[in-house]
CSV table of C-alpha atoms in Angstrom, one decimal:
chain,number,residue,atom,x,y,z
A,219,MET,CA,20.5,-3.3,32.0
A,220,ASP,CA,17.7,-1.3,33.5
A,221,SER,CA,15.9,-1.4,30.6
A,222,GLN,CA,16.5,-4.9,30.4
A,223,GLN,CA,14.8,-5.5,33.8
A,224,HIS,CA,11.9,-2.8,32.8
A,225,GLY,CA,11.4,-5.0,29.8
A,226,GLU,CA,11.1,-8.4,31.8
A,227,GLN,CA,8.3,-6.2,34.3
A,228,LEU,CA,6.0,-5.7,31.3
A,229,LYS,CA,3.1,-7.8,30.3
A,230,ARG,CA,3.9,-10.0,27.3
A,231,GLY,CA,0.2,-9.3,26.1
A,232,LEU,CA,0.3,-8.8,22.5
A,233,LYS,CA,-0.3,-11.8,20.4
A,234,ASN,CA,1.1,-12.4,17.0
A,235,ARG,CA,-1.7,-11.0,15.1
A,236,HIS,CA,-1.3,-8.1,17.0
A,237,ILE,CA,2.4,-7.7,16.0
A,238,GLN,CA,1.5,-7.9,12.0
A,239,LEU,CA,-1.3,-5.5,12.1
A,240,ILE,CA,0.7,-3.3,14.1
A,241,ALA,CA,3.7,-3.1,11.1
A,242,LEU,CA,1.4,-3.0,8.8
A,243,GLY,CA,-0.6,-0.2,10.7
A,244,GLY,CA,2.8,1.7,11.1
A,245,ALA,CA,3.4,1.3,7.1
A,246,ILE,CA,0.1,2.9,6.2
A,247,GLY,CA,-0.5,6.5,7.5
A,248,THR,CA,-1.0,9.7,6.5
A,249,GLY,CA,2.0,9.9,4.5
A,250,LEU,CA,0.2,7.7,2.0
A,251,PHE,CA,-3.3,8.6,2.5
A,252,LEU,CA,-3.0,12.3,2.5
A,253,GLY,CA,0.9,13.1,1.9
A,254,SER,CA,1.1,11.4,-1.5
A,255,ALA,CA,-1.1,13.9,-3.5
A,256,SER,CA,1.4,16.5,-2.6
A,257,VAL,CA,4.6,14.3,-3.5
A,258,ILE,CA,2.5,13.3,-6.9
A,259,GLN,CA,1.9,16.7,-7.8
A,260,SER,CA,5.5,17.7,-7.1
A,261,ALA,CA,7.2,14.3,-8.8
A,262,GLY,CA,4.8,13.1,-11.2
A,263,PRO,CA,5.4,9.0,-11.8
A,264,GLY,CA,8.4,9.1,-10.4
A,265,ILE,CA,7.5,8.4,-7.2
A,266,ILE,CA,6.7,5.0,-7.7
A,267,LEU,CA,10.8,4.7,-8.1
A,268,GLY,CA,11.1,6.9,-4.8
A,269,TYR,CA,8.9,4.9,-2.7
A,270,ALA,CA,10.8,1.5,-3.6
A,271,VAL,CA,13.9,3.1,-2.6
A,272,ALA,CA,12.6,4.6,0.3
A,273,GLY,CA,10.6,1.0,1.2
A,274,PHE,CA,13.8,-0.8,0.4
A,275,ILE,CA,16.3,0.8,2.6
A,276,ALA,CA,13.1,1.0,5.4
A,277,PHE,CA,13.3,-2.7,4.9
A,278,LEU,CA,17.3,-3.0,5.6
A,279,ILE,CA,16.9,-0.7,8.7
A,280,MET,CA,13.6,-3.1,9.6
A,281,ARG,CA,15.8,-6.2,9.2
A,282,GLN,CA,18.7,-5.5,11.0
A,283,LEU,CA,16.6,-4.0,14.2
A,284,GLY,CA,14.4,-6.8,14.0
A,285,GLU,CA,17.7,-8.9,13.9
A,286,MET,CA,18.8,-7.3,17.4
A,287,VAL,CA,15.0,-7.5,19.0
A,288,VAL,CA,14.6,-11.1,18.6
A,289,GLU,CA,18.4,-11.8,20.1
A,290,GLU,CA,17.6,-9.4,22.7
A,291,PRO,CA,13.3,-8.6,23.1
A,292,VAL,CA,13.4,-5.7,26.0
A,293,ALA,CA,12.2,-2.4,26.5
A,294,GLY,CA,14.0,0.4,24.9
A,295,SER,CA,14.5,-1.1,21.2
A,296,PHE,CA,16.8,1.0,19.1
A,297,SER,CA,17.7,3.1,21.8
A,298,HIS,CA,19.0,0.5,24.0
A,299,PHE,CA,21.5,-1.0,21.8
A,300,ALA,CA,22.6,2.6,20.7
A,301,TYR,CA,23.1,3.0,24.3
A,302,LYS,CA,24.6,-0.6,24.8
A,303,TYR,CA,26.7,-0.9,21.9
A,304,TRP,CA,27.2,2.9,20.6
A,305,GLY,CA,27.6,4.9,24.0
A,306,GLY,CA,25.6,6.5,26.6
A,307,PHE,CA,25.6,9.7,24.8
A,308,ALA,CA,23.9,7.9,21.2
A,309,GLY,CA,21.3,6.1,23.3
A,310,PHE,CA,20.7,9.1,25.5
A,311,ALA,CA,20.3,11.1,22.2
A,312,SER,CA,18.1,8.6,19.9
A,313,GLY,CA,15.9,8.0,22.8
A,314,TRP,CA,15.0,11.7,23.4
A,315,ASN,CA,15.0,12.9,19.6
A,316,TYR,CA,12.2,9.4,19.3
A,317,TRP,CA,10.4,11.2,21.7
A,318,VAL,CA,10.3,14.8,20.1
A,319,LEU,CA,10.0,13.3,16.7
A,320,TYR,CA,6.4,11.5,18.2
A,321,VAL,CA,5.4,14.5,19.8
A,322,LEU,CA,5.5,16.4,16.6
A,323,VAL,CA,4.4,13.4,14.3
A,324,ALA,CA,1.3,13.3,17.0
A,325,MET,CA,0.4,17.2,16.1
A,326,ALA,CA,0.9,16.8,12.4
A,327,GLU,CA,-1.4,13.5,13.0
A,328,LEU,CA,-4.0,14.7,14.7
A,329,THR,CA,-3.9,17.9,11.8
A,330,ALA,CA,-4.5,15.1,9.6
A,331,VAL,CA,-7.6,14.2,11.9
A,332,GLY,CA,-8.9,17.8,11.8
A,333,LYS,CA,-8.9,17.8,7.8
A,334,TYR,CA,-10.5,14.5,7.4
A,335,ILE,CA,-13.1,15.1,9.3
A,336,GLN,CA,-13.6,18.7,8.0
A,337,PHE,CA,-13.5,17.3,4.7
A,338,TRP,CA,-16.8,14.8,5.3
A,339,TYR,CA,-18.3,17.4,8.0
A,340,PRO,CA,-17.4,21.1,7.1
A,341,GLU,CA,-19.5,22.3,10.4
A,342,ILE,CA,-17.0,20.8,12.5
A,343,PRO,CA,-13.8,23.2,13.0
A,344,THR,CA,-10.6,21.2,12.9
A,345,TRP,CA,-9.8,22.1,16.6
A,346,ALA,CA,-12.7,20.5,18.2
A,347,SER,CA,-11.8,16.8,16.3
A,348,ALA,CA,-8.4,17.1,17.1
A,349,ALA,CA,-9.2,17.9,20.3
A,350,ALA,CA,-11.9,14.6,20.6
A,351,PHE,CA,-9.3,12.2,18.8
A,352,PHE,CA,-6.3,13.4,21.1
A,353,VAL,CA,-8.5,11.9,24.4
A,354,ILE,CA,-9.5,8.8,22.5
A,355,ILE,CA,-6.0,7.7,21.5
A,356,ASN,CA,-4.5,8.7,25.0
A,357,ALA,CA,-7.4,6.8,26.7
A,358,ILE,CA,-6.4,3.7,24.7
A,359,ASN,CA,-2.7,4.4,25.3
A,360,LEU,CA,-3.3,3.7,28.8
A,361,THR,CA,-5.5,1.1,28.9
A,362,ASN,CA,-3.6,-2.3,29.6
A,363,VAL,CA,-1.3,-3.3,26.3
A,364,LYS,CA,-3.9,-6.3,25.0
A,365,VAL,CA,-6.5,-3.7,24.5
A,366,PHE,CA,-3.9,-1.4,23.1
A,367,GLY,CA,-3.0,-4.5,20.5
A,368,GLU,CA,-6.6,-4.9,19.9
A,369,MET,CA,-7.5,-1.3,18.8
A,370,GLU,CA,-4.4,-1.3,16.6
A,371,PHE,CA,-5.8,-4.6,15.2
A,372,TRP,CA,-9.1,-3.5,14.0
A,373,PHE,CA,-7.8,0.1,13.1
A,374,ALA,CA,-4.8,-1.6,10.8
A,375,ILE,CA,-7.7,-3.9,9.3
A,376,ILE,CA,-9.5,-0.5,8.0
A,377,LYS,CA,-6.5,1.0,6.7
A,378,VAL,CA,-5.6,-2.5,4.8
A,379,ILE,CA,-9.5,-2.2,3.5
A,380,ALA,CA,-9.2,1.0,2.6
A,381,VAL,CA,-6.0,0.6,0.3
A,382,ILE,CA,-7.3,-2.5,-1.2
A,383,ALA,CA,-10.9,-0.5,-2.2
A,384,MET,CA,-8.5,2.5,-3.5
A,385,ILE,CA,-6.3,-0.5,-5.4
A,386,LEU,CA,-9.6,-2.1,-7.1
A,387,PHE,CA,-11.1,0.7,-7.8
A,388,GLY,CA,-8.3,2.2,-9.6
A,389,ALA,CA,-8.0,-0.9,-11.3
A,390,TRP,CA,-11.7,-0.9,-12.2
A,391,LEU,CA,-11.1,2.8,-13.9
A,392,LEU,CA,-7.8,1.7,-16.0
A,393,PHE,CA,-9.9,-1.8,-17.5
A,394,SER,CA,-13.3,-0.2,-18.0
A,395,ASP,CA,-14.1,2.5,-20.5
A,396,THR,CA,-15.9,4.7,-17.6
A,397,ALA,CA,-13.5,7.1,-16.8
A,398,GLY,CA,-12.7,7.6,-20.4
A,399,PRO,CA,-9.5,7.7,-22.9
A,400,GLN,CA,-7.6,9.8,-19.8
A,401,ALA,CA,-7.5,6.6,-17.5
A,402,THR,CA,-4.6,4.6,-19.3
A,403,VAL,CA,-0.9,3.6,-18.2
A,404,ARG,CA,0.3,5.7,-20.8
A,405,ASN,CA,0.2,8.5,-17.9
A,406,LEU,CA,3.0,6.8,-16.7
A,407,TRP,CA,4.7,8.7,-19.4
A,408,GLU,CA,3.2,10.6,-20.9
A,409,GLN,CA,1.8,14.1,-20.0
A,410,GLY,CA,5.1,15.4,-19.1
A,411,GLY,CA,7.0,12.1,-18.7
A,412,PHE,CA,8.2,9.7,-15.8
A,413,LEU,CA,10.1,12.5,-14.0
A,414,PRO,CA,8.4,15.8,-14.7
A,415,HIS,CA,9.9,18.2,-12.9
A,416,GLY,CA,13.4,16.2,-13.4
A,417,TRP,CA,15.4,14.3,-10.5
A,418,THR,CA,15.3,17.5,-8.4
A,419,GLY,CA,11.3,17.2,-7.8
A,420,LEU,CA,12.3,13.6,-6.9
A,421,VAL,CA,14.9,14.2,-4.3
A,422,MET,CA,13.2,17.0,-2.9
A,423,MET,CA,9.9,15.2,-2.2
A,424,MET,CA,12.3,11.8,-0.8
A,425,ALA,CA,12.0,13.4,3.0
A,426,ILE,CA,8.2,13.4,2.6
A,427,ILE,CA,8.4,10.1,1.1
A,428,MET,CA,10.7,8.8,3.9
A,429,PHE,CA,8.2,10.2,6.5
A,430,SER,CA,5.6,7.6,5.0
A,431,PHE,CA,7.5,4.5,6.4
A,432,GLY,CA,7.7,5.9,9.9
A,433,GLY,CA,5.9,3.6,12.2
A,434,LEU,CA,7.6,0.4,11.0
A,435,GLU,CA,9.8,0.7,14.2
A,436,LEU,CA,7.8,0.3,16.2
A,437,VAL,CA,7.7,-3.6,15.2
A,438,GLY,CA,11.2,-3.3,17.7
A,439,ILE,CA,9.4,-1.2,20.6
A,440,THR,CA,6.5,-4.0,20.6
A,441,ALA,CA,8.8,-6.5,21.6
A,442,ALA,CA,9.3,-6.5,25.1
A,443,GLU,CA,5.5,-6.7,25.3
A,444,ALA,CA,5.2,-9.5,22.9
A,445,ASP,CA,4.3,-13.2,23.9
A,446,ASN,CA,6.5,-14.9,21.3
A,447,PRO,CA,8.7,-12.4,19.9
A,448,GLU,CA,10.8,-15.2,18.8
A,449,GLN,CA,8.5,-15.7,16.0
A,450,SER,CA,6.4,-12.5,15.7
A,451,ILE,CA,8.8,-10.3,15.0
A,452,PRO,CA,11.1,-12.0,12.4
A,453,LYS,CA,7.9,-12.9,10.6
A,454,ALA,CA,6.4,-8.8,10.6
A,455,THR,CA,9.8,-7.8,9.8
A,456,ASN,CA,10.0,-10.0,6.3
A,457,GLN,CA,6.8,-8.9,5.5
A,458,VAL,CA,7.6,-5.4,5.5
A,459,ILE,CA,8.6,-5.2,1.6
A,460,TYR,CA,5.9,-6.8,0.3
A,461,ARG,CA,3.6,-4.8,2.6
A,462,ILE,CA,5.4,-1.8,0.7
A,463,LEU,CA,5.4,-3.3,-3.2
A,464,ILE,CA,1.3,-3.9,-2.4
A,465,PHE,CA,0.1,-0.9,-0.4
A,466,TYR,CA,2.1,2.2,-1.6
A,467,ILE,CA,3.2,0.7,-4.6
A,468,GLY,CA,0.1,-0.7,-6.0
A,469,SER,CA,-1.9,2.4,-4.9
A,470,LEU,CA,0.0,5.1,-6.4
A,471,ALA,CA,0.5,3.3,-9.6
């Protein structure tokens, strides 16, 4: 009841386009841009299968969460539903577990930012860029929800453009002679095979693969601040599977 009352007090300033791009931005993160390198090294081309399986699981979870959120668009998302339908301890544990998770994820994301900045500007120490982005991101989060939605929208657009550029560049290398004979689809089953380290390598990497989809649940969390959750939440949820196929499997393949 408390979370429902709190949800009713929140300003519903997120438009449909904000929800769509928040969902898309949550699906595209450092797990794709940075973490996929170690996954490819350890599991080989078999990661395509791993991302497909993990994406299907993420879609099922998002579909279930989306149905509950549309029925009851309140603050608290899955923590509220765990408390309501499972019990007090389940709601308490899931809520605090998610809080701790995002503290750790935030540190990992800031570390990734530091590595990116240091790659382009080696003279800038990792801690300096991480601290700068820590202040910037917190400043954005402390503003009103409409500003937050706009920033998420444009940041997600940048990531989408980057992924599309990766896919187009890879296709150009594949179908042109620029990269030489080594650029071929036969690499998916040659050079050690589809699973060069066997199923063990793929299973060991599933944790990193699943981490890549962290952020999809933000669709449910935004329900309490969406101006029309009955339309925007189902649309964002149902499009998750297409985003996974295009942006993850397409770019990695």
